mmCIF file of C-alpha atoms in Angstrom:
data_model
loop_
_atom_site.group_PDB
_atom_site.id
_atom_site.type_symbol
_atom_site.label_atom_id
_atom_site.label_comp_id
_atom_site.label_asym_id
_atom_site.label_seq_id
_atom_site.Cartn_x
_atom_site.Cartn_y
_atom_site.Cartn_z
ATOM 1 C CA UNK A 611 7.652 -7.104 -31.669
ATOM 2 C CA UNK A 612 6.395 -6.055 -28.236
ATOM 3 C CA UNK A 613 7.772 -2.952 -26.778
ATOM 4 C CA UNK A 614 7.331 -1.127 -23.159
ATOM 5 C CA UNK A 615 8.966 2.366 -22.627
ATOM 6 C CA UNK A 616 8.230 3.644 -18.960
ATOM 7 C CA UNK A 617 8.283 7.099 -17.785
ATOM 8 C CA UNK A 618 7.781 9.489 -14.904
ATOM 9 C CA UNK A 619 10.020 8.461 -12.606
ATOM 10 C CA UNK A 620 12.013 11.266 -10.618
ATOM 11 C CA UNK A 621 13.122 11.817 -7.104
ATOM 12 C CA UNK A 622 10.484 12.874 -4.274
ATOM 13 C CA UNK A 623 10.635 13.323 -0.115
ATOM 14 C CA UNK A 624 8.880 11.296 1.886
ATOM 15 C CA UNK A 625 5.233 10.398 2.175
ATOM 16 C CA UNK A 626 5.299 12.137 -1.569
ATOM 17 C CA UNK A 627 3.520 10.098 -4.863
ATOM 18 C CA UNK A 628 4.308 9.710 -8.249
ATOM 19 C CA UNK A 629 2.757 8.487 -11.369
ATOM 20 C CA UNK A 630 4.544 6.241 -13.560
ATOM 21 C CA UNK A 631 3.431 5.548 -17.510
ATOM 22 C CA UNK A 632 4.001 2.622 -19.334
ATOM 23 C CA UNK A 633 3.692 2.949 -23.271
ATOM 24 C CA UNK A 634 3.465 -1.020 -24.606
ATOM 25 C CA UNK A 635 3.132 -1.499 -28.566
ATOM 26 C CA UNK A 636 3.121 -4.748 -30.778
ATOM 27 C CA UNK A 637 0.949 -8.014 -30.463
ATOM 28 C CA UNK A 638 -0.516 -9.002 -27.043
ATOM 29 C CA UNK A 639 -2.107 -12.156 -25.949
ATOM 30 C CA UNK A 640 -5.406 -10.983 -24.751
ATOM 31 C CA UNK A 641 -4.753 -12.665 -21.650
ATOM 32 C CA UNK A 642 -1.217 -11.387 -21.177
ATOM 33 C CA UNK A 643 -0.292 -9.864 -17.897
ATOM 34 C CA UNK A 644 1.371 -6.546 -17.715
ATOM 35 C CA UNK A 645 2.558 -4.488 -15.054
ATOM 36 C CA UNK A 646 5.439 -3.201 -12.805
ATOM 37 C CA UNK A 647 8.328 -4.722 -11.343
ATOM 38 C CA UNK A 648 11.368 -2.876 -9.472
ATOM 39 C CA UNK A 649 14.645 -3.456 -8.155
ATOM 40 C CA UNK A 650 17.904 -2.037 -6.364
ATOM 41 C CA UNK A 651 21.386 -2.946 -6.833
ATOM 42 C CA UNK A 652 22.323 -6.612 -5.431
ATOM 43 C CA UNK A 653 18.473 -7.763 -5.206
ATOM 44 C CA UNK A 654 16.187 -9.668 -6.971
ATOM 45 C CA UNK A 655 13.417 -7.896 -9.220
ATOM 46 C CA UNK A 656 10.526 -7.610 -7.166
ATOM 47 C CA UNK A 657 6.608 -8.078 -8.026
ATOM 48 C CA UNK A 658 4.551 -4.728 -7.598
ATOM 49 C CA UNK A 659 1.802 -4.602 -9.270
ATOM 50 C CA UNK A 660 0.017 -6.514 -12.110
ATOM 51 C CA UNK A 661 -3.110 -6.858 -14.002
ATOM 52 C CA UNK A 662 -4.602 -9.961 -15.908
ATOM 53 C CA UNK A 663 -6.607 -9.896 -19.038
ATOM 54 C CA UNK A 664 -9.359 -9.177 -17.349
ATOM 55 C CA UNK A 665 -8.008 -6.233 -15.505
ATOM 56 C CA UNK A 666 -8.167 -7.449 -11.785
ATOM 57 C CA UNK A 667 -4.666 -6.622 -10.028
ATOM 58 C CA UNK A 668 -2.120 -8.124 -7.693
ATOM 59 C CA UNK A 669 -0.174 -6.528 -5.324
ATOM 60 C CA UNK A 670 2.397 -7.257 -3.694
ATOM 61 C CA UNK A 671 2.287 -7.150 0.158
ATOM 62 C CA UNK A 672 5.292 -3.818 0.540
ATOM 63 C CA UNK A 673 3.025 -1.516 -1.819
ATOM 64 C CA UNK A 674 -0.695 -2.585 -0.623
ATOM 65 C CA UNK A 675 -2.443 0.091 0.589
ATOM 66 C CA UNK A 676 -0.050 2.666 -1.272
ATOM 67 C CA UNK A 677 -0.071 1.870 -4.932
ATOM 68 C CA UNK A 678 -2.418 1.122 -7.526
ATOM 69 C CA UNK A 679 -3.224 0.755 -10.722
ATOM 70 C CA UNK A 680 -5.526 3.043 -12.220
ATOM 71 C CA UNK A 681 -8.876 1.964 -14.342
ATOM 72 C CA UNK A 682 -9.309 3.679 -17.239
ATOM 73 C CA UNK A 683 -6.192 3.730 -18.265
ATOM 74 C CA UNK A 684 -5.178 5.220 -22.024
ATOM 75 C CA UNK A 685 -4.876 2.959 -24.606
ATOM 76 C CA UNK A 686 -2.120 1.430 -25.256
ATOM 77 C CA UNK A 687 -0.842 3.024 -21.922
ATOM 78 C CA UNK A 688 -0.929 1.365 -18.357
ATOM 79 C CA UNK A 689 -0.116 3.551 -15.110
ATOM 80 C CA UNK A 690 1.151 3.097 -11.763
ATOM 81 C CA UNK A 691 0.000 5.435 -9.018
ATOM 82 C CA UNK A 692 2.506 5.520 -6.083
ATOM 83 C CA UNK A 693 1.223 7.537 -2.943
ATOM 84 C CA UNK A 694 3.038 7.478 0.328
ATOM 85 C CA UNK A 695 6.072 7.236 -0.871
ATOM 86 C CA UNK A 696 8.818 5.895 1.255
ATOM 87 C CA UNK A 697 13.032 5.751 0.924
ATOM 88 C CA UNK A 698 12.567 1.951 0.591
ATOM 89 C CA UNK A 699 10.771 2.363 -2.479
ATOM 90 C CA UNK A 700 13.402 3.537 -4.384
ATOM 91 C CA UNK A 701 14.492 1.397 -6.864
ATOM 92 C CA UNK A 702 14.892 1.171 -10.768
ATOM 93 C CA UNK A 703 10.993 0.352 -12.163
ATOM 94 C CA UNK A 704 10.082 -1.410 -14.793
ATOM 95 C CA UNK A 705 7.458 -2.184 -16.648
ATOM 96 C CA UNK A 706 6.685 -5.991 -17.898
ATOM 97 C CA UNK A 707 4.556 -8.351 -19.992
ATOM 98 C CA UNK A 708 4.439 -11.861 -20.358
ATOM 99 C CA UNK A 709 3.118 -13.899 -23.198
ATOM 100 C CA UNK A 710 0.478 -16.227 -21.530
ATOM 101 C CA UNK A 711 -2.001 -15.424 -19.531
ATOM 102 C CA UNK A 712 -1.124 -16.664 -15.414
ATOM 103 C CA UNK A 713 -1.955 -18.041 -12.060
ATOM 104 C CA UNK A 714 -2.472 -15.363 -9.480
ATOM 105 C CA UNK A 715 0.215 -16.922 -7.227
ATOM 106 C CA UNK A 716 2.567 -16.901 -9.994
ATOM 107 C CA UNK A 717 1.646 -13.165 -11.238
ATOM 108 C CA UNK A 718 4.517 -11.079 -9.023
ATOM 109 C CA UNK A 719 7.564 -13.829 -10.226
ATOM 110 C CA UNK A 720 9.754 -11.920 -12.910
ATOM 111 C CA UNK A 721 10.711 -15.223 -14.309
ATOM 112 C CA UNK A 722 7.480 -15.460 -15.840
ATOM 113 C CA UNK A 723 7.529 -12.290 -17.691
ATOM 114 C CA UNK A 724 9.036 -12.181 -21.407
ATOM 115 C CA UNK A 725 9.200 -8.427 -22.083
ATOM 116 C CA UNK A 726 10.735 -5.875 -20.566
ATOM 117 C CA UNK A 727 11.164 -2.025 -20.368
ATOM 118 C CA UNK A 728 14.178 0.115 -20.202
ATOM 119 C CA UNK A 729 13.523 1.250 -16.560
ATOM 120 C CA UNK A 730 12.686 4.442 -15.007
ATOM 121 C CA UNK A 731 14.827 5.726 -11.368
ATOM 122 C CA UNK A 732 12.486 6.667 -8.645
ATOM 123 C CA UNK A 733 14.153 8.250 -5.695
ATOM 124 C CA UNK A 734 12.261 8.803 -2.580
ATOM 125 C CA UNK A 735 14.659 10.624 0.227
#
């Protein structure tokens, strides 16, 4: 069975970064997507950042510029680098995966993802 278990959230001021870890185990489609989603109380889980089999990433358009993904990441470990921090970032984050490999346009939908993390706060004041 698939399993993501993020870390390193925390609280921070603004303009601040953090680094968040995901730790993902079990069988992956090789062309499975996997990356971060986030969301506050009373809103829809929002897109952040993904990468596709291939590693190429999609961002969506509040965190351009100010997060990324890192290359190189560990194995079995994907990261999310989040620089610039500001208050409307803070939200519960999760990491994701789905089981098929998809569309760019389609890569930021949480509908299309299958497994999910616990979540990790981040709290930028």
């Amino acid at each position: 069975d698939v399993q993501l278990v993020e870390s390193g959230g925390g609280s921070v001021q603004d303009g601040g970064s953090l680094r968040l870890s995901c730790r993902y185990s079990g069988y992956f489609y090789l062309r499975s997507c996997i990356g971060w989603f986030r969301q506050v109380p009373g809103m829809e889980r929002e897109g952040v950042a993904i990468i596709d089999g291939d590693g190429f990433p999609t961002y969506g358009d509040s965190v351009k510029g100010r997060f990324t993904i890192p290359k190189g990441n560990g194995k079995l470990t994907l990261s999310l680098q989040m620089d610039s921090l500001k208050p409307e970032d803070t939200a519960v984050y999760y990491c994701a995966a789905s089981y098929r490999d998809l569309r760019t346009r389609y890569r930021l939908l949480s509908s299309n993802y299958n497994y999910w993390g616990q979540g990790t706060q981040v709290t930028v004041s």
